[in-house]
CSV table of C-alpha atoms and ligand atoms in Angstrom, one decimal:
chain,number,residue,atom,x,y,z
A,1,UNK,CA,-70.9,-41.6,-59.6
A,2,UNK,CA,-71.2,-39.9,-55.9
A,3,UNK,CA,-73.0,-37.0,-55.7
A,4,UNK,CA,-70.7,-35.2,-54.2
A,5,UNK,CA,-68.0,-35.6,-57.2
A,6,UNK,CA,-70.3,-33.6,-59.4
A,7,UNK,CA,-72.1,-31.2,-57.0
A,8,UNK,CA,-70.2,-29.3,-54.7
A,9,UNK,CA,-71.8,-29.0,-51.7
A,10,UNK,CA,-73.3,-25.5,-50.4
A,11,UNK,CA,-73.6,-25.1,-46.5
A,12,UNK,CA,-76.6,-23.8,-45.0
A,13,UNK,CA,-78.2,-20.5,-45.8
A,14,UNK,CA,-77.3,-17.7,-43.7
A,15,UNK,CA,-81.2,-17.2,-43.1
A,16,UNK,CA,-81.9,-20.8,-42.1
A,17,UNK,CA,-78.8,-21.0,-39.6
A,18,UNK,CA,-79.9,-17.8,-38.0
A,19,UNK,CA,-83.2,-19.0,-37.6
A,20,UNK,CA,-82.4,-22.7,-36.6
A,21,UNK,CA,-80.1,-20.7,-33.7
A,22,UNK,CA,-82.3,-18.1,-32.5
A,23,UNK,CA,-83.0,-20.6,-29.9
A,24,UNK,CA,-79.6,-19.7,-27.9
A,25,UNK,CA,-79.8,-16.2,-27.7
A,26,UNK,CA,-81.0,-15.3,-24.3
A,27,UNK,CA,-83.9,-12.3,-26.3
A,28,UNK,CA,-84.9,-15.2,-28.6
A,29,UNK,CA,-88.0,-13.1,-30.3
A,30,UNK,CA,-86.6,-12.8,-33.4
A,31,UNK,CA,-85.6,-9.4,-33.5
A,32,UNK,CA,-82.1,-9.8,-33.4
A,33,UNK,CA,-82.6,-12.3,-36.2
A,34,UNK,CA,-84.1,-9.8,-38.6
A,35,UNK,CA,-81.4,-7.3,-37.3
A,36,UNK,CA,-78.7,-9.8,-38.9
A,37,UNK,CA,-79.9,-10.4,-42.0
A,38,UNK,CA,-80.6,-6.4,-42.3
A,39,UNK,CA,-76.9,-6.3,-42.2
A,40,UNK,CA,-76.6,-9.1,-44.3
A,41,UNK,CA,-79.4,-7.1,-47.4
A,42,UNK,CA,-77.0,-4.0,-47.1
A,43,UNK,CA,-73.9,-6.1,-47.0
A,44,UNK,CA,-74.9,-7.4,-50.3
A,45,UNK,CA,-75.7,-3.7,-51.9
A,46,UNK,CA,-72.3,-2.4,-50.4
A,47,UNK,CA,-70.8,-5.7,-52.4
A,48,UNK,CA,-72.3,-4.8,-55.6
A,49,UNK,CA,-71.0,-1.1,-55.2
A,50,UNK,CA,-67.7,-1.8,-54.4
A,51,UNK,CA,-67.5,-4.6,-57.2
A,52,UNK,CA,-68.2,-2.0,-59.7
A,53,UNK,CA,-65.3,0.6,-58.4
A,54,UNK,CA,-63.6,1.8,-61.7
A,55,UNK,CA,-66.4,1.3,-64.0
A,56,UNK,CA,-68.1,4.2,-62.3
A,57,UNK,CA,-67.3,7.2,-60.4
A,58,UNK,CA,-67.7,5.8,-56.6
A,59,UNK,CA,-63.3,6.0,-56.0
A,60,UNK,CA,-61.7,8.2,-54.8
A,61,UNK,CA,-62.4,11.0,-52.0
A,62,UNK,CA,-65.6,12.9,-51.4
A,63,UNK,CA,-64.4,16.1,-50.2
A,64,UNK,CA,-65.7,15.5,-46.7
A,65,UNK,CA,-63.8,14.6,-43.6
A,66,UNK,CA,-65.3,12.0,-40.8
A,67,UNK,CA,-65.8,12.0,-36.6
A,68,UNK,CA,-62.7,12.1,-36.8
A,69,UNK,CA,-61.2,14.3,-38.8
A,70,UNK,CA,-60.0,11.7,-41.8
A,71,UNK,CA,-60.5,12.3,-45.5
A,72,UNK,CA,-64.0,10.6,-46.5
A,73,UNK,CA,-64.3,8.3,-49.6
A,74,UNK,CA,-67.0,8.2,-51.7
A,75,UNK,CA,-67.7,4.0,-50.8
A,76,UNK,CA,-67.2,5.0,-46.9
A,77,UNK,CA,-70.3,7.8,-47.2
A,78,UNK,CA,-71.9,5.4,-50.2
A,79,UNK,CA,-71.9,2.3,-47.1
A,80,UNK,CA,-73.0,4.4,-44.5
A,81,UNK,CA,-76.0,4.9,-46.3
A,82,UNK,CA,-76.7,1.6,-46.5
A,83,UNK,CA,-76.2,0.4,-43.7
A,84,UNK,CA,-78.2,3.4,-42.0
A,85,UNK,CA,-81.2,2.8,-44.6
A,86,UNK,CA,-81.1,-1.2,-43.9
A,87,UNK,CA,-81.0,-0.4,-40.2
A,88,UNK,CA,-83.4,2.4,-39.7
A,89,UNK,CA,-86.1,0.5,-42.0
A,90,UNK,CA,-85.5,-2.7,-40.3
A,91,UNK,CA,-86.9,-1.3,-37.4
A,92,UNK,CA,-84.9,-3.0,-35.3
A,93,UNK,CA,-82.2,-0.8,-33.9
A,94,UNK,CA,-82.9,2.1,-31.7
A,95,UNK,CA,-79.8,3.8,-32.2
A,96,UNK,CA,-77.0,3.1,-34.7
A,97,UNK,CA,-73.4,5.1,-33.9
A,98,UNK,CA,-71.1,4.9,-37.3
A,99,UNK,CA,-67.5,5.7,-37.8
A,100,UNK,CA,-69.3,8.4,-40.4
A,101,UNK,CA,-71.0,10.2,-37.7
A,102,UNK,CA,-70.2,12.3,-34.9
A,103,UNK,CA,-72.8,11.5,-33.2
A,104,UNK,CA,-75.2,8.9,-32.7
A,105,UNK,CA,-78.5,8.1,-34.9
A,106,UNK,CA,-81.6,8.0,-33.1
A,107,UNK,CA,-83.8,5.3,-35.3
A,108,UNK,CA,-86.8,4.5,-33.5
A,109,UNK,CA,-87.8,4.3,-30.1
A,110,UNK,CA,-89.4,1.2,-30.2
A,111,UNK,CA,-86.1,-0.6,-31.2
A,112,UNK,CA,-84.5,-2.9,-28.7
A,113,UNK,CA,-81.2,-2.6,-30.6
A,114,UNK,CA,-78.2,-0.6,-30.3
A,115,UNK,CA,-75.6,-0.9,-33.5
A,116,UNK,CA,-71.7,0.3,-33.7
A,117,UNK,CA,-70.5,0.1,-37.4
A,118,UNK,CA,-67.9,1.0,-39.3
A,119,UNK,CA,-69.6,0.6,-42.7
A,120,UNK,CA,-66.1,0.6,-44.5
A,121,UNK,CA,-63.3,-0.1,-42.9
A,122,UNK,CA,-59.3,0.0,-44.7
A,123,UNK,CA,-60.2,3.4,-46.6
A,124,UNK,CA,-56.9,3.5,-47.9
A,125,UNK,CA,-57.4,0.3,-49.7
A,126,UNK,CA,-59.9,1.0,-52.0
A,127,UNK,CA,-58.7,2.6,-54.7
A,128,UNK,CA,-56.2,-0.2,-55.3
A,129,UNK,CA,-58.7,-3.0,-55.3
A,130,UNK,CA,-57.5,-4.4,-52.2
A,131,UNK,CA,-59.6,-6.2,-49.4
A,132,UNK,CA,-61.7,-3.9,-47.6
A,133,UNK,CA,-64.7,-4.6,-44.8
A,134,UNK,CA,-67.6,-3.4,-42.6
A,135,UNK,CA,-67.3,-4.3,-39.1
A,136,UNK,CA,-70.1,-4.2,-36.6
A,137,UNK,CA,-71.1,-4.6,-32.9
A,138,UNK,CA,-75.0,-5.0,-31.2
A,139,UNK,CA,-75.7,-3.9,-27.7
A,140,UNK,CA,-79.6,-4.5,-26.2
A,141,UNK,CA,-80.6,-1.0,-24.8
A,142,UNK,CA,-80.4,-0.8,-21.2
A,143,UNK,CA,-83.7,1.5,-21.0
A,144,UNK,CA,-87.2,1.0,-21.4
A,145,UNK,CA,-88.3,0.9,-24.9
A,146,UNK,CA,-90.6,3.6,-26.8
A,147,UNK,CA,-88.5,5.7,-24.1
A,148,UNK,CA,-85.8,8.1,-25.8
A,149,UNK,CA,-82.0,6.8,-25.7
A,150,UNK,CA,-79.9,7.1,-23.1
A,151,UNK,CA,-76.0,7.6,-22.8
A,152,UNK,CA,-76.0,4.4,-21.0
A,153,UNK,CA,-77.6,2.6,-24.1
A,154,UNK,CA,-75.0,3.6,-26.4
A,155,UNK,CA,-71.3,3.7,-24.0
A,156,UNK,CA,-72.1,0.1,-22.9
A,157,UNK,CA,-68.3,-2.5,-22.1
A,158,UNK,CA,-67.3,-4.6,-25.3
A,159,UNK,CA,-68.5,-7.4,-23.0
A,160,UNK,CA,-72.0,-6.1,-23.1
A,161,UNK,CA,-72.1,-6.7,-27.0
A,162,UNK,CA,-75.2,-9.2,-27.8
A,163,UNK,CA,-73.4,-9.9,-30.8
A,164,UNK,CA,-70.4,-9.3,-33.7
A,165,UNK,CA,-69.2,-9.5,-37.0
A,166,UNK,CA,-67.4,-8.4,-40.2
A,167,UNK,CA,-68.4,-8.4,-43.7
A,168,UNK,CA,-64.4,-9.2,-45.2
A,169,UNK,CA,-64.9,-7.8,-49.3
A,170,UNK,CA,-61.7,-10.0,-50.5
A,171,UNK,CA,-60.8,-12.6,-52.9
A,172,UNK,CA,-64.9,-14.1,-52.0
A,173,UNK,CA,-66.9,-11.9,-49.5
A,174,UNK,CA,-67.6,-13.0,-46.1
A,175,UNK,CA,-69.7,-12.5,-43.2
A,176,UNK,CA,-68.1,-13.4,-40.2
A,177,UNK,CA,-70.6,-13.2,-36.9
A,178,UNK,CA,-70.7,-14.3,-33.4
A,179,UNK,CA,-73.6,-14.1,-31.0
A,180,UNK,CA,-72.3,-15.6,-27.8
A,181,UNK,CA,-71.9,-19.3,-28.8
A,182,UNK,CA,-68.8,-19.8,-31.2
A,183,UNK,CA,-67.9,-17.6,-34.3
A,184,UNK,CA,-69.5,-19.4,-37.8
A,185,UNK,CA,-68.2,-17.8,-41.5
A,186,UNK,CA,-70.9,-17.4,-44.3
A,187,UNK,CA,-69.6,-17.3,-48.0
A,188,UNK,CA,-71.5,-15.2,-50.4
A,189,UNK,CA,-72.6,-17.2,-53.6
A,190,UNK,CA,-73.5,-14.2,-56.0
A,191,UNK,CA,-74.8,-15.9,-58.3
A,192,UNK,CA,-77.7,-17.0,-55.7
A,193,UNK,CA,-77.6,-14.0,-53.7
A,194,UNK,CA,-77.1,-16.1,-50.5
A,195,UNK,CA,-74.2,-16.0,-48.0
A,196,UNK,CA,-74.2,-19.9,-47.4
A,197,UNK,CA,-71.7,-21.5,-44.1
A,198,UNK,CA,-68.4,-22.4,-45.0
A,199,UNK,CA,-66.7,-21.9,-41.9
A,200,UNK,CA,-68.9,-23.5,-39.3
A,201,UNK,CA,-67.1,-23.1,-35.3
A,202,UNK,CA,-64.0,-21.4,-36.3
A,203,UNK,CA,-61.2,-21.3,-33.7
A,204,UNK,CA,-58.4,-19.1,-33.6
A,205,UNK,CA,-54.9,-21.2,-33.5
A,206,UNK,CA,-53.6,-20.6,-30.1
A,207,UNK,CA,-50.1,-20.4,-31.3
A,208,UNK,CA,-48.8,-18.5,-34.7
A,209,UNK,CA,-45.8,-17.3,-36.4
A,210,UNK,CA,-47.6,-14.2,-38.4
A,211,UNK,CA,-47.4,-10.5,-36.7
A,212,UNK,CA,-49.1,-8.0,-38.3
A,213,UNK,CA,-48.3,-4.3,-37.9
A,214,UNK,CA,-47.1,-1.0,-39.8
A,215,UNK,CA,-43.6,-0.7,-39.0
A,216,UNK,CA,-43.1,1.6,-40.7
A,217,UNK,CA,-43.9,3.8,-37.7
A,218,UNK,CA,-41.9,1.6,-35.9
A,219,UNK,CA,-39.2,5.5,-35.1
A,220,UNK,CA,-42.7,6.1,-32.9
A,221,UNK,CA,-43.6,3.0,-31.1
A,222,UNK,CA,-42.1,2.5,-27.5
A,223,UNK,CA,-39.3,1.0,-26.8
A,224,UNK,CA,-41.2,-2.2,-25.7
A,225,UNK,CA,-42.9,-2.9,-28.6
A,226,UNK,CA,-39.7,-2.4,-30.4
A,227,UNK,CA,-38.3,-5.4,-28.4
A,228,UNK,CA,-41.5,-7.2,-29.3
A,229,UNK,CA,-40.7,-6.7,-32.9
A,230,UNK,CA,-37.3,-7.6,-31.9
A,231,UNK,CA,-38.0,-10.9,-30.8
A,232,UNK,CA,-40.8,-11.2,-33.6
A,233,UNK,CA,-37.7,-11.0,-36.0
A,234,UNK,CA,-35.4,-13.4,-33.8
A,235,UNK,CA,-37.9,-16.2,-34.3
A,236,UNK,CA,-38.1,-15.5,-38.0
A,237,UNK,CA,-41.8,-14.6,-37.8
A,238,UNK,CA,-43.5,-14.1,-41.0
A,239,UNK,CA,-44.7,-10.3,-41.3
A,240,UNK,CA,-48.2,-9.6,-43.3
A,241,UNK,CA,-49.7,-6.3,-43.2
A,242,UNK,CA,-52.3,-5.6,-45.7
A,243,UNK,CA,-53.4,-2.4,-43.4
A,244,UNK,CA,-57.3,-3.2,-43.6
A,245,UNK,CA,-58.2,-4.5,-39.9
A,246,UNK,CA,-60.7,-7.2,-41.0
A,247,UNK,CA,-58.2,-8.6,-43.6
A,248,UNK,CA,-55.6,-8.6,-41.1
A,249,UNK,CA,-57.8,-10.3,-38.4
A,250,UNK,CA,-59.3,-12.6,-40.6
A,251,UNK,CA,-56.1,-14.2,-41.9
A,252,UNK,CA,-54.8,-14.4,-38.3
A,253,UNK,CA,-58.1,-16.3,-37.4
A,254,UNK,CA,-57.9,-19.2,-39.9
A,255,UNK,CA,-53.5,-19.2,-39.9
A,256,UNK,CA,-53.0,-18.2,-36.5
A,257,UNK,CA,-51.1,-14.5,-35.8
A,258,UNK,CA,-51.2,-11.0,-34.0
A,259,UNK,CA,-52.6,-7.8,-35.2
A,260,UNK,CA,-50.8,-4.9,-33.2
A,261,UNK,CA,-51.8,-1.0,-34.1
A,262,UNK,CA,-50.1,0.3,-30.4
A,263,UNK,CA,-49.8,3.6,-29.1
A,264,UNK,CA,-47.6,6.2,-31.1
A,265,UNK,CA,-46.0,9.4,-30.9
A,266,UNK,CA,-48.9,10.4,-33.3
A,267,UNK,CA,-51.6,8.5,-31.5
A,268,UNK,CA,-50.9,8.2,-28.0
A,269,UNK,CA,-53.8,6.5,-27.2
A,270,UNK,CA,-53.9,4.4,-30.3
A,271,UNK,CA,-55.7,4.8,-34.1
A,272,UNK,CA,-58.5,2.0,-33.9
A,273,UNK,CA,-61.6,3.2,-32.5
A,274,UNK,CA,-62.5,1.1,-29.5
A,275,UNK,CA,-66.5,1.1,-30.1
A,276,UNK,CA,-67.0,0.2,-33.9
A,277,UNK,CA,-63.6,-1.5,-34.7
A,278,UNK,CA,-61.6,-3.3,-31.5
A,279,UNK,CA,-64.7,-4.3,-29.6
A,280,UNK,CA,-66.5,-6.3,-32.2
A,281,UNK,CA,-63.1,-8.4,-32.9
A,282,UNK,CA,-62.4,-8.5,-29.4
A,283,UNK,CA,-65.5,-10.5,-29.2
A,284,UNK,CA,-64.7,-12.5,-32.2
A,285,UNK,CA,-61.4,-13.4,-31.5
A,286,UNK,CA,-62.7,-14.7,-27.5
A,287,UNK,CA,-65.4,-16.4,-29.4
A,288,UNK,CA,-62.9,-17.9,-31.0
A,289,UNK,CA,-60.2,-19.0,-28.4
A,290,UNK,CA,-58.2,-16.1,-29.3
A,291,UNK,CA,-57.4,-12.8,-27.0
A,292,UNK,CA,-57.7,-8.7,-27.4
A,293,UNK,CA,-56.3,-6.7,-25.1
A,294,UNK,CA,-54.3,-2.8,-25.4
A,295,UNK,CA,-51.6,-4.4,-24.0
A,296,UNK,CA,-52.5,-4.6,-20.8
A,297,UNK,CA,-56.0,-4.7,-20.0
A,298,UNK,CA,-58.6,-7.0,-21.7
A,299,UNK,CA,-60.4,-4.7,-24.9
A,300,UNK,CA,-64.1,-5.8,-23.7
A,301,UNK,CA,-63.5,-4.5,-20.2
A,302,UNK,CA,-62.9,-1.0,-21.2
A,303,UNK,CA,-65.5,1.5,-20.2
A,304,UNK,CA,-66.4,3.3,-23.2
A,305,UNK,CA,-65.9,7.5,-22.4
A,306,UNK,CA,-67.3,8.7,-25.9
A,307,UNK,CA,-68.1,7.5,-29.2
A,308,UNK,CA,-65.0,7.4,-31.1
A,309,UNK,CA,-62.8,7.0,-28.4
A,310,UNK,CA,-59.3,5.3,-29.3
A,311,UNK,CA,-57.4,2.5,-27.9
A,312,UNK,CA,-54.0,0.4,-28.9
A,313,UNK,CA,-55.3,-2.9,-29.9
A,314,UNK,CA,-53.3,-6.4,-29.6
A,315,UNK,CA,-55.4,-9.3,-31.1
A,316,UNK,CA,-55.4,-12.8,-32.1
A,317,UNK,CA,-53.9,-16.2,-31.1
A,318,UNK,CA,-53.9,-16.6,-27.3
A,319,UNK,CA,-50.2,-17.1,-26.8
A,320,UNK,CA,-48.7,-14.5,-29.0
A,321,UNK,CA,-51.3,-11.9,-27.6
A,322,UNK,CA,-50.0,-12.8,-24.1
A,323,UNK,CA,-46.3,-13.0,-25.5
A,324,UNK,CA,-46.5,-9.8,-26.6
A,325,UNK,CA,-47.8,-8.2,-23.1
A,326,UNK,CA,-45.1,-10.1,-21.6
A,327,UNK,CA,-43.0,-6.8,-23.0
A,328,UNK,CA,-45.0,-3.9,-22.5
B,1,FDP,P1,-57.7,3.0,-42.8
B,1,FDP,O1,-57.0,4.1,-42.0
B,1,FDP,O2,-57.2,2.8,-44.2
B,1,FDP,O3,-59.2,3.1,-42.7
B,1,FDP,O4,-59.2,1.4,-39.1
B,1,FDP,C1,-58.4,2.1,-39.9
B,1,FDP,C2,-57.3,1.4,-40.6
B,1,FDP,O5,-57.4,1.6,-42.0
B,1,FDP,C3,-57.3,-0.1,-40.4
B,1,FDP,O6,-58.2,-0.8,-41.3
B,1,FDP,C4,-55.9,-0.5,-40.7
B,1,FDP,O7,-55.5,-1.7,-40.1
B,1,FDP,C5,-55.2,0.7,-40.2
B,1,FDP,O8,-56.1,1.8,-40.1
B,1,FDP,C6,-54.1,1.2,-41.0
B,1,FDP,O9,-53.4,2.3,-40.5
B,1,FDP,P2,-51.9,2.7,-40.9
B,1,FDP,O10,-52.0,3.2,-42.3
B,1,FDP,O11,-51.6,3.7,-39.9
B,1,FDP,O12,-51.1,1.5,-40.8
């Protein structure tokens, strides 16, 4: 009998592909390496947590509010802290800006390493056991190391971004990640611990029929993107909004689609936060084939202003991204 009829097969180890790879990044000393599968450690704790949500008392809100100005929930503050404790042992990172913080975290001088996170993204999902993720986003510093951080080491372009990724907590969990050469996808086996590659060179279709958005604000959107949805409708596209950005994205990456959160009456400059959300799946979705833009100008070209400054974000396939511009 072939092997293969009574052994599925696993893909490489997470580890072993990000050491057999190390050779392409331009810093190869294996820093950024260890800085990945730091990520990776507290990906796996956040995993456990949120696997046990309604067997103990981690739903719901913790009383708190974040940068900016949103309810806190107990997983959000419960991910932060893992991620901060994986990231300032590590050693690593030098400075770590979260979606949890107002302002940055200074880790340690001698770290190379500057790390945008939002260690929970889709809040509202999670008390309804519906996909949730972390998203992330390294930067090399700019100044000298063992010297204190600079503003120009943390509001660095999208474009600067030495890497990118999502950890997607669905149906399986995922870690999604891109340093510069083609996005690969890592499964996580729980019952070996290991996120092993499943997705090896994933490309964005460059075409799609799915447009993701909430219209239910659609009263506040301007009248161009109302045409958009318009002509979205008049080609009988297929709507799918589960309202957690790295669910959203990752569907449109393997089916082809476009994520749209635009500028409202609410939000004139847009909800998504340009340095821990858009600019990591900017880079993705390039990586990828796909585009990210705010409508007009490309996401990775925007000069950061401050930490948790907003922008409206179009992503995904190439042509619907550049279909939808076409209106606004
Ligand atoms: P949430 O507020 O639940 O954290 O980034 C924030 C985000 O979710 C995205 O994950 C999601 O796509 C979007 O906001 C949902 O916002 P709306 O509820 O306004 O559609």
């Amino acid at each position: 009998m072939e092997a293969s009829r009574i052994a599925l097969p696993i893909g490489t180890a997470l580890d072993r592909f990000i050491k057999n790879n190390q050779d392409q990044f331009q810093y190869a000393t294996g820093e950024l390496s260890q800085l990945l599968r730091d990520i990776a450690l507290a990906s796996k704790v956040v995993n456990r947590e949120i696997n046990k949500a309604g067997l103990i008392d981690i739903m719901g809100a913790m009383g708190s509010q974040n940068s900016g100005g949103e309810q806190q929930q107990k997983l959000d503050v419960l991910a932060n802290i893992r991620f901060t404790r994986a990231l300032t042992k590590g050693g690593e990172a030098c400075a770590l800006i979260s979606e949890e913080s107002e302002s940055y975290l200074d880790l340690n001088n001698q770290g190379n390493y500057v790390i945008a996170i939002d260690p929970l993204d889709g809040s509202s999902n999670i008390d309804v056991n519906v996909s949730i993720g972390t998203i992330f986003s390294v930067y090399h510093r700019k100044s000298e190391v063992g010297q204190p951080i600079q503003e120009a080491d943390i509001l660095q372009y999208g474009s600067e971004q030495v890497a990118a990724g999502y950890i997607l907590y669905g149906s399986s969990t995922m870690l999604v990640y891109t340093t510069g050469h083609g996005v690969n996808g890592f499964t996580y086996e729980s019952t070996l611990g290991e996120y092993v590659l499943s997705h090896l060179n994933m490309r964005m279709p460059e075409d799609g029929v799915i447009y993701s958005i909430n219209e239910g604000s659609a009263n506040s959107f301007s009248p161009a993107v109302k045409s958009y949805l318009e002509f979205c409708k008049d080609e009988n596209y297929t709507a799918r909004y589960i309202g957690s950005l790295v669910a959203d994205f990752h569907r449109n990456l393997l089916k082809g689609g476009i994520y749209i959160y635009p500028a409202t009456a609410k939000n004139p400059n847009g909800k998504l936060r340009l340095m821990y959300e858009c600019n990591a799946l900017a880079y993705l979705a390039e990586q990828a084939g796909g585009k990210a833009t705010d409508g007009k100008n490309r996401i990775l070209d925007i000069k950061p202003q401050d930490l948790h400054q907003r922008t409206a974000f179009y992503v995904g396939s190439k042509n619907m991204v550049e279909k939808a511009e076409s209106f606004i």
